[in-house]
Short mmCIF file of C-alpha atoms in Angstrom, two decimals:
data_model
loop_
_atom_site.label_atom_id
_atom_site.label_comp_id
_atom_site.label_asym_id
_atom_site.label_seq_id
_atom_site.Cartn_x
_atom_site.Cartn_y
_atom_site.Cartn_z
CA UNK A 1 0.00 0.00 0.00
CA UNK A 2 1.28 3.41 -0.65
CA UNK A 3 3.35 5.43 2.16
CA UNK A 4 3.32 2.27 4.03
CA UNK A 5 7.92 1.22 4.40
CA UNK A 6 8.40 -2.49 3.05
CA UNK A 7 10.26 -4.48 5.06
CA UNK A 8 14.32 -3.47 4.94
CA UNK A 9 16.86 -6.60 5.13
CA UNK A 10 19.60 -5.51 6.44
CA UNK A 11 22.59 -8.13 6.09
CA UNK A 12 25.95 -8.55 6.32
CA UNK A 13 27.36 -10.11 3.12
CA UNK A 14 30.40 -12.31 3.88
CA UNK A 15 29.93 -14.61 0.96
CA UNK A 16 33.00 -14.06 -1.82
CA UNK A 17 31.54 -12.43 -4.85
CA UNK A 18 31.45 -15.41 -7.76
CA UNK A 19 31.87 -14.12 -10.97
CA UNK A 20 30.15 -15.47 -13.59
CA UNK A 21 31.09 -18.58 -15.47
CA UNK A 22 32.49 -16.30 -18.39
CA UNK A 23 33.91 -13.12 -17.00
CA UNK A 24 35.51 -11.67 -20.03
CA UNK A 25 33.44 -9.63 -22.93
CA UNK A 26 34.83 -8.28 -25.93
CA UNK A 27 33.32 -4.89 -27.63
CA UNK A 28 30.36 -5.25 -29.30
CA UNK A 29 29.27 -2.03 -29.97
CA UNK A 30 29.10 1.57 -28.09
CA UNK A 31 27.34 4.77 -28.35
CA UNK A 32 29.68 7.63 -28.07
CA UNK A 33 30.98 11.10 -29.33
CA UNK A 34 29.39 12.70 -32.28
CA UNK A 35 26.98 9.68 -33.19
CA UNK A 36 25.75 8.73 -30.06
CA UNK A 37 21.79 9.18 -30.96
CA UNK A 38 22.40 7.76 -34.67
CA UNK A 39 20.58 4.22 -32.96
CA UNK A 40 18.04 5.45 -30.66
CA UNK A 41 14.22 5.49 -31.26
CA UNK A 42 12.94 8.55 -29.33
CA UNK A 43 9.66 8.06 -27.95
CA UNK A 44 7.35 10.96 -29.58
CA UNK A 45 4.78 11.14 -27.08
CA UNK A 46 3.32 12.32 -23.95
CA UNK A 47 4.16 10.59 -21.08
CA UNK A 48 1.54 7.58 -21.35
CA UNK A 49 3.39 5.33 -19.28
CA UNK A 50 3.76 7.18 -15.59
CA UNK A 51 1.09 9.46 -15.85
CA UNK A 52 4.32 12.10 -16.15
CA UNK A 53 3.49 15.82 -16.69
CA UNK A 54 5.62 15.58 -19.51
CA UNK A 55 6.01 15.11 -23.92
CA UNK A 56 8.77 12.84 -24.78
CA UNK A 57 9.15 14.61 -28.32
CA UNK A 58 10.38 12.92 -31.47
CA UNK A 59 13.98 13.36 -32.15
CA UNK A 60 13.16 16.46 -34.82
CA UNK A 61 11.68 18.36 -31.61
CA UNK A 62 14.58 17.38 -29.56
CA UNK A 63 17.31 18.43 -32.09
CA UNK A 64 15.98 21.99 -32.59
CA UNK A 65 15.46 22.34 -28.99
CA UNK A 66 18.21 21.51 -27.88
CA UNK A 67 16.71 18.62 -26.17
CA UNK A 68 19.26 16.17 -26.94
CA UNK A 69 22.37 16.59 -28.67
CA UNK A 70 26.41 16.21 -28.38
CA UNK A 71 28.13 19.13 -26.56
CA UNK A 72 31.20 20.40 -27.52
CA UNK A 73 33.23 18.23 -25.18
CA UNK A 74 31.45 15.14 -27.26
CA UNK A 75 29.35 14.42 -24.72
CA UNK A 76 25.63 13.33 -25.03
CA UNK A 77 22.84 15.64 -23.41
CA UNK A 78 19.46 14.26 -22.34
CA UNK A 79 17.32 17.30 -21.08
CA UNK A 80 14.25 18.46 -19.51
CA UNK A 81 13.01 21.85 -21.49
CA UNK A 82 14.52 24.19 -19.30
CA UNK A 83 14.13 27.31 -21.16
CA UNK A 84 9.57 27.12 -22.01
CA UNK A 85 7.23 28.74 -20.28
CA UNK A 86 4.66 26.18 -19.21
CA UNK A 87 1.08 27.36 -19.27
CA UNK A 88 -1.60 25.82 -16.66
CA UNK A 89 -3.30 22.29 -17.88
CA UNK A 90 0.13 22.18 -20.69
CA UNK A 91 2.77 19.18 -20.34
CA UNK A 92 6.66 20.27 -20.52
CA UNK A 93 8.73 18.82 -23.22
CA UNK A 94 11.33 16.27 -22.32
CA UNK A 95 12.96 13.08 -23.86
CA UNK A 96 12.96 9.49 -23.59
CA UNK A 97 14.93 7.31 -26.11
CA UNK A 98 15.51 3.60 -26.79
CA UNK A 99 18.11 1.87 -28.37
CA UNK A 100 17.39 -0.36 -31.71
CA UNK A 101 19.47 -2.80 -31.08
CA UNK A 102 18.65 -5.33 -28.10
CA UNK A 103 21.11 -7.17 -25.91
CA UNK A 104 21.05 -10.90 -24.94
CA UNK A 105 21.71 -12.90 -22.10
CA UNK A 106 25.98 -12.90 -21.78
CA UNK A 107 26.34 -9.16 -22.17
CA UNK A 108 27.61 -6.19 -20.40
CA UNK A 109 26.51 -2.30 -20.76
CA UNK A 110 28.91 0.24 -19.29
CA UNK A 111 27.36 3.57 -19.00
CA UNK A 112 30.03 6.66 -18.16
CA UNK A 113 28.21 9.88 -17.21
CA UNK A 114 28.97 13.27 -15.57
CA UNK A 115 25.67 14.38 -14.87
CA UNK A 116 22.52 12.97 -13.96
CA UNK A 117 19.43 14.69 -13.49
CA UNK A 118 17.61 16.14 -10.23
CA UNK A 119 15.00 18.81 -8.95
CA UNK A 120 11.66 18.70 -7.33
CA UNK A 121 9.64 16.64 -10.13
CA UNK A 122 12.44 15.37 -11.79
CA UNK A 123 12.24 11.67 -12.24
CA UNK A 124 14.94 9.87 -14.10
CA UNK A 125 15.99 6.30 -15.16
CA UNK A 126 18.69 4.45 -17.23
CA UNK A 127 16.98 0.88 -17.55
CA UNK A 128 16.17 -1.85 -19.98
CA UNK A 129 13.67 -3.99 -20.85
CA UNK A 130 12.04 -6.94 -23.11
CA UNK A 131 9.65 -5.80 -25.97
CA UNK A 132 6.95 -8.35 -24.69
CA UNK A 133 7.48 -7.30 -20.84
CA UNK A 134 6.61 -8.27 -18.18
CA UNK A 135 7.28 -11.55 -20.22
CA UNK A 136 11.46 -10.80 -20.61
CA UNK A 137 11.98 -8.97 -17.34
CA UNK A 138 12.90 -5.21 -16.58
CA UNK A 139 16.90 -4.47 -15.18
CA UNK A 140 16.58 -1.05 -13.34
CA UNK A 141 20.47 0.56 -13.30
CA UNK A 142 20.16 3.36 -12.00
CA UNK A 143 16.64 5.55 -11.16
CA UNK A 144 16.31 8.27 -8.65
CA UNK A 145 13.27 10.83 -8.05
CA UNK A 146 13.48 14.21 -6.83
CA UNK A 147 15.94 15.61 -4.29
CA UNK A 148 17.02 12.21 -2.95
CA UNK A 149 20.45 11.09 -2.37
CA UNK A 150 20.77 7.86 -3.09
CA UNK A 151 19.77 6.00 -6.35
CA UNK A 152 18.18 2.70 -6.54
CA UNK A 153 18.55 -0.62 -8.94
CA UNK A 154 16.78 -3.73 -9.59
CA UNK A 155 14.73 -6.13 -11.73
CA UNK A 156 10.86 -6.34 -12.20
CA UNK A 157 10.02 -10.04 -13.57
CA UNK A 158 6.86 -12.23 -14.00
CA UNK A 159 6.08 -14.38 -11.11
CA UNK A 160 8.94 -16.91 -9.65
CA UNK A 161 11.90 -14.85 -9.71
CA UNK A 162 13.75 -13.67 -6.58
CA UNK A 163 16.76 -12.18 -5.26
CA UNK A 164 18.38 -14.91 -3.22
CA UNK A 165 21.71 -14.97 -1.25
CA UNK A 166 22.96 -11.90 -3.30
CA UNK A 167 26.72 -11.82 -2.92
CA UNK A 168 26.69 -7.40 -3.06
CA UNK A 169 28.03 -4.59 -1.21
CA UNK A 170 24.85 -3.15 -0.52
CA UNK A 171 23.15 -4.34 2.73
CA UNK A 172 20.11 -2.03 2.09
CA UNK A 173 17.61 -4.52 0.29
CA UNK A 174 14.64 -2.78 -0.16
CA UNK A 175 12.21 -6.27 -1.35
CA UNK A 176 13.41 -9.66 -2.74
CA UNK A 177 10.52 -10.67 -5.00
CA UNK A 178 10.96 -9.08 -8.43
CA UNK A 179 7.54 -9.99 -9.88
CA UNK A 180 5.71 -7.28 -11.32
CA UNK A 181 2.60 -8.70 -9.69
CA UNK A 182 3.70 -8.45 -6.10
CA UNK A 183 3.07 -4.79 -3.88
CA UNK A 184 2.39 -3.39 -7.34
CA UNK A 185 5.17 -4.23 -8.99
CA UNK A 186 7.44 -3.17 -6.46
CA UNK A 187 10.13 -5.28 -8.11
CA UNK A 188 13.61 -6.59 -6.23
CA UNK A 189 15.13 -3.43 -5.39
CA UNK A 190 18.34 -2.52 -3.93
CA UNK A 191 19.63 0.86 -2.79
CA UNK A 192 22.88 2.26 -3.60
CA UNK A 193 24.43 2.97 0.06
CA UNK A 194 27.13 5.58 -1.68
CA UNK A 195 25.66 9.17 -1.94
CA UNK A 196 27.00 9.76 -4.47
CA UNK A 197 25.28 7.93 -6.79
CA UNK A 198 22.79 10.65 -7.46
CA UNK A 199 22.09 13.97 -7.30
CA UNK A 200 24.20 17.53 -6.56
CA UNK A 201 27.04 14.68 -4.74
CA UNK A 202 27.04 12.93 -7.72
CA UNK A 203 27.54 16.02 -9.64
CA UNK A 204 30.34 17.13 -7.65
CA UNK A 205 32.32 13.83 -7.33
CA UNK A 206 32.65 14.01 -10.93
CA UNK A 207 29.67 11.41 -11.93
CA UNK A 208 30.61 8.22 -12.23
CA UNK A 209 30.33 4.95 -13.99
CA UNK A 210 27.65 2.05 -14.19
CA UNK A 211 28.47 -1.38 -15.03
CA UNK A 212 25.13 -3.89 -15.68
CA UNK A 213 26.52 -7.81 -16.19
CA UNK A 214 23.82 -10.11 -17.72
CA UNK A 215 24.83 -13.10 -17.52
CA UNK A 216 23.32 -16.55 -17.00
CA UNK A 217 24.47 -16.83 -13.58
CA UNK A 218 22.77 -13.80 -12.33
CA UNK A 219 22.85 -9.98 -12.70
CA UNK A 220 24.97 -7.31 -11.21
CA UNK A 221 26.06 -3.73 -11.20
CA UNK A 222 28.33 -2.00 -10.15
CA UNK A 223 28.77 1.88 -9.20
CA UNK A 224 31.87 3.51 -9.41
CA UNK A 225 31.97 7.36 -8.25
CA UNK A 226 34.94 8.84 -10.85
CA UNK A 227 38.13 8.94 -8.18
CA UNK A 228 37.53 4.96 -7.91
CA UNK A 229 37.02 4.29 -11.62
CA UNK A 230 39.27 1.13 -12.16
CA UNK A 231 41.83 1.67 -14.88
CA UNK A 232 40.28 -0.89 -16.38
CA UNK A 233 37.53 0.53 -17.32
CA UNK A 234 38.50 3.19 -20.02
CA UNK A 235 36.03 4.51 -22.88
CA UNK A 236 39.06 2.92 -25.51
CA UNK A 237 38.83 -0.33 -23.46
CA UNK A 238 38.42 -3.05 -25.98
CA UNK A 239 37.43 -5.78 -23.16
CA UNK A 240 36.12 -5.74 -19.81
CA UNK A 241 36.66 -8.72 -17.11
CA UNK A 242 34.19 -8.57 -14.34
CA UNK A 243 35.67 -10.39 -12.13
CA UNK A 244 38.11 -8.00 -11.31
CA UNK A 245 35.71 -5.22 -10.53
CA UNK A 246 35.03 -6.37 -6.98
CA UNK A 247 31.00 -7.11 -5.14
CA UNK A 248 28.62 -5.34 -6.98
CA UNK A 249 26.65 -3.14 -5.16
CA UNK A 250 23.35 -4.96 -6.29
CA UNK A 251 23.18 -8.64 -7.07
CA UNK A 252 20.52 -11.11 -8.07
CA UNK A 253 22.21 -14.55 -8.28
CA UNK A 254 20.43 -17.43 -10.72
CA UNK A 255 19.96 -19.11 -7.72
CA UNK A 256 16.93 -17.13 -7.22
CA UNK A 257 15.74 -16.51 -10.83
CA UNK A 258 16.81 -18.54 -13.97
CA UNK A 259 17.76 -15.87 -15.95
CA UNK A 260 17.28 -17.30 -19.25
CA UNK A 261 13.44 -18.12 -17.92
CA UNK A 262 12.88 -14.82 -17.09
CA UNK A 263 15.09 -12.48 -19.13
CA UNK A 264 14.90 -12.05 -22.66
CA UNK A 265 17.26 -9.37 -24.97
CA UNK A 266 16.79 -5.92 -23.42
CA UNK A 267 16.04 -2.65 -24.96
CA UNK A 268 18.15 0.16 -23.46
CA UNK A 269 16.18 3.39 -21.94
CA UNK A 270 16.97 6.59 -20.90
CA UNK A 271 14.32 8.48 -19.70
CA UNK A 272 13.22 11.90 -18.14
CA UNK A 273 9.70 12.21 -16.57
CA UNK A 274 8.30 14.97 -14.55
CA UNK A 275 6.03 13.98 -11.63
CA UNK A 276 3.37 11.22 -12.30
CA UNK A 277 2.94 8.22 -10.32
CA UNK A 278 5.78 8.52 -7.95
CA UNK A 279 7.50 12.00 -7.85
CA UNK A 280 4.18 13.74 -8.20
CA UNK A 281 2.76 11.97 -5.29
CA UNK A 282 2.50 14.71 -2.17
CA UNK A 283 3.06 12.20 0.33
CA UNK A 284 6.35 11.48 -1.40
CA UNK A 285 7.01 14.85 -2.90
CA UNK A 286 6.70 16.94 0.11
CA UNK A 287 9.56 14.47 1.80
CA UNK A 288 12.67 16.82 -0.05
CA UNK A 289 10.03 19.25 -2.25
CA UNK A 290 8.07 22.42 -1.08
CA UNK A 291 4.83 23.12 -2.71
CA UNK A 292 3.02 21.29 -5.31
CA UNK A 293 4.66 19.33 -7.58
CA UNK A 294 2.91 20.43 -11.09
CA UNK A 295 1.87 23.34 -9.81
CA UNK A 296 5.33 25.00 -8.79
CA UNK A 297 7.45 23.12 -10.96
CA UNK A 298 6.05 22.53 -14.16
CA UNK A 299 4.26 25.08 -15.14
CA UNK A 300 5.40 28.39 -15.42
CA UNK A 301 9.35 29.04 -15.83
CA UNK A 302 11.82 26.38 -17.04
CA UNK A 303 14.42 27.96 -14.60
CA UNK A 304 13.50 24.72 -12.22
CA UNK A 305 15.20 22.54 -14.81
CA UNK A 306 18.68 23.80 -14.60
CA UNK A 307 20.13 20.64 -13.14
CA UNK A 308 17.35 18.48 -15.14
CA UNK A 309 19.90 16.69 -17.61
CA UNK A 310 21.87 13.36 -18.58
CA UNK A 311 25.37 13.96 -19.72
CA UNK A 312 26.83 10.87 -20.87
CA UNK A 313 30.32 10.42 -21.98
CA UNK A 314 29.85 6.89 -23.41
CA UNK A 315 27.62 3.65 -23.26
CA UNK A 316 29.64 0.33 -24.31
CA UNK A 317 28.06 -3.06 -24.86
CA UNK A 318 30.36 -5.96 -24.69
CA UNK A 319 29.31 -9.85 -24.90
CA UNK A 320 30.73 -13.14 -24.93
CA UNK A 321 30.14 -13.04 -28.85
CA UNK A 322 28.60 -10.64 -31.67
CA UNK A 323 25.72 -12.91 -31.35
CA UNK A 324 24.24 -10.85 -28.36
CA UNK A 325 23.30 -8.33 -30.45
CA UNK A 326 19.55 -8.51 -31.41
CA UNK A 327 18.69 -6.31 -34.16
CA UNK A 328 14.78 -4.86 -34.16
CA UNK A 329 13.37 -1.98 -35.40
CA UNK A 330 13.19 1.30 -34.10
CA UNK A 331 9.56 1.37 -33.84
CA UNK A 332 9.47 -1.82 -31.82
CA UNK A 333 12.69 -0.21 -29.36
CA UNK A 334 10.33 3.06 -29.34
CA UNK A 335 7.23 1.02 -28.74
CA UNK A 336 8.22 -0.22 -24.82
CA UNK A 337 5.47 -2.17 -23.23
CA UNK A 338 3.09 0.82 -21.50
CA UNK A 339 2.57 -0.97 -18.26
CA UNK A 340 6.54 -1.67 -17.40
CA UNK A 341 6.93 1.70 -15.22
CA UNK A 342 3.13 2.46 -14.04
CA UNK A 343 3.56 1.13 -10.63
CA UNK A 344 7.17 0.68 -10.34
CA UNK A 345 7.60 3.98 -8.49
CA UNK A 346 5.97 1.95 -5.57
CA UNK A 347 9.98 0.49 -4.98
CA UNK A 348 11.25 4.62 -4.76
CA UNK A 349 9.22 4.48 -1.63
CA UNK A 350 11.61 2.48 0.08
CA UNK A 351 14.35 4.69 -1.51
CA UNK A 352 12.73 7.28 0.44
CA UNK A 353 13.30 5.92 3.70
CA UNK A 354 16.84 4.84 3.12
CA UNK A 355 18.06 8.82 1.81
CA UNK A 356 19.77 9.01 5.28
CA UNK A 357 20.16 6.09 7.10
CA UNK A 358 18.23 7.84 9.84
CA UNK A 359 15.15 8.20 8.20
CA UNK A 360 15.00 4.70 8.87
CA UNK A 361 12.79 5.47 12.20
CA UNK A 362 11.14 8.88 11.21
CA UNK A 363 9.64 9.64 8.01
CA UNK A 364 10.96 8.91 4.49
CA UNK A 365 13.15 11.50 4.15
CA UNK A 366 15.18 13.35 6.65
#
């Protein structure tokens, strides 16, 4: 039920991190530099699919608005219309895109960015998920809503998958069943304990990097805030071996959930929303925002969006072979099942208790 805290299993995680029967991917392909948005579908609609106060234009909108586009350091910008003035009952232009390609089972994304975005009503997600979902499973990277610290991960399944025995650095585990049907699709979520992982911190650390291993013995990512980077991770890096990168932070071992059952080749997704289900929600809202959320946010100036941006420096794919590399079409990586976020702002609720570890016996955010 909404407002109510789930359950928070706290754990100490002794267990050595096993890394995954084939730990070494080769390049596959990478979005980067002047043609990073050459293979992304952008989603050309209003926000349909979180009840968001928001358009995700079509990528002519977003090009002449400066919505997205490569800056001249060569990095990728993903924006909230920061400059519009909103008028009462209107939506505010922002941008979600997809990529065409898919990625199989024995892949790894690594996602480099300086800047993520925040505000009151900001609501942002890198993510994936199967064309056909829930049937192919949802992996949540990184998501964070309004002025909260701390960012959280995790996977949203059909029934029968769970997080079990996760070998992870992370003792704050929000919920271990990851089927969409279960507290409304509340999914398996883990919080990232480092504050830096979102937000103005995240900002000023220098951003950082995100690491998502799909693999048939589980799934894990890793967050690395810029200063602890390994060396191995470089955006020339022509391989990447996971299991020198340490515990993830979040882990969901096939012990719990055959992955092959329950994952299918993901769709990447970057995403901007403003409000809706979960950061529009006063109870939730009014933990780190003043006011009202589309009221004093949305409409009227842009100014609010100043900090309301991606920058990206690179995403990389690498895989065990070429093979995990599912071409589709642009309208079906465009075309995300509707239902796949609705309700999944129900897990940010536990997010919101876990900002500051204090807020673990007040309210959600301290």
């Amino acid at each position: 039920m909404f407002g109510s805290r789930s359950n928070l299993v706290a754990s100490v995680l002794a267990l050595p991190y096993m890394a995954s029967a084939t730990a070494t991917y080769s390049l596959v392909n990478s979005y980067q530099g002047s043609s990073f948005f050459n293979d992304w579908a952008f989603y050309g609609s209003f926000d349909n699919l979180t009840n968001g106060d928001a358009i995700f234009v079509n990528s002519s909108v977003a090009t002449s608005s400066q919505l997205a586009y490569v800056n001249s350091a060569g990095n990728a910008i993903i924006k909230v219309d920061n400059t519009s003035t909103v008028l009462f009952n209107d939506k505010r232009n922002t941008v979600r895109i997809a990529s065409n390609d898919r990625y199989s089972v024995g892949s790894v994304w690594v996602t480099d960015m300086l800047h993520v975005p925040y505000g009151c009503s900001v609501w942002p997600a890198w993510w994936s998920q199967a064309p056909a979902w829930p049937a192919g499973g949802e992996i949540d990277t990184f998501e964070g809503v309004n002025l909260v610290t701390n960012q959280q991960m995790g996977l949203h399944t059909d029934p029968g998958c769970t997080q079990v025995s996760p070998v992870q650095t992370s003792t704050l585990i929000n919920s271990t069943d990851c089927s969409y049907l279960t507290n409304s699709n509340q999914g398996c979520i883990v919080t990232n304990p480092a504050p830096t992982s979102y937000g103005a911190d995240f900002a000023s650390a220098g951003g950082g990097v995100w690491i998502t291993e799909f693999a048939e013995t589980g799934i894990s990512i890793w967050f690395f805030p810029r200063a602890s980077i390994p060396s191995s991770v470089a955006s020339t890096a022509t391989s990447i071996d996971t299991s020198t990168l340490g515990e993830p932070v979040g882990n969901w071992p096939s012990t719990g959930c055959t992955i092959d059952t329950f994952f299918a080749a993901q769709t990447l997704i970057f995403d901007i929303t403003l409000c809706g289900d979960f950061a529009g929600n006063a109870a939730i809202f009014n933990e780190t925002c003043t006011g009202v959320c589309y009221n004093d946010y949305v409409v009227g100036s842009g100014a609010n969006y100043a900090t309301a941006y991606f920058e990206i420096q690179y995403v990389r794919i690498y895989g065990t072979s070429s093979a995990v590399v599912v071409k589709s079409s642009s309208s079906t990586a465009s075309g995300e099942a509707p239902t796949a976020k609705l309700t999944s702002w129900l897990s940010m609720g536990v997010v919101a208790g876990l900002v500051t570890l204090g807020a673990l016996s007040g309210s959600f955010f301290t």
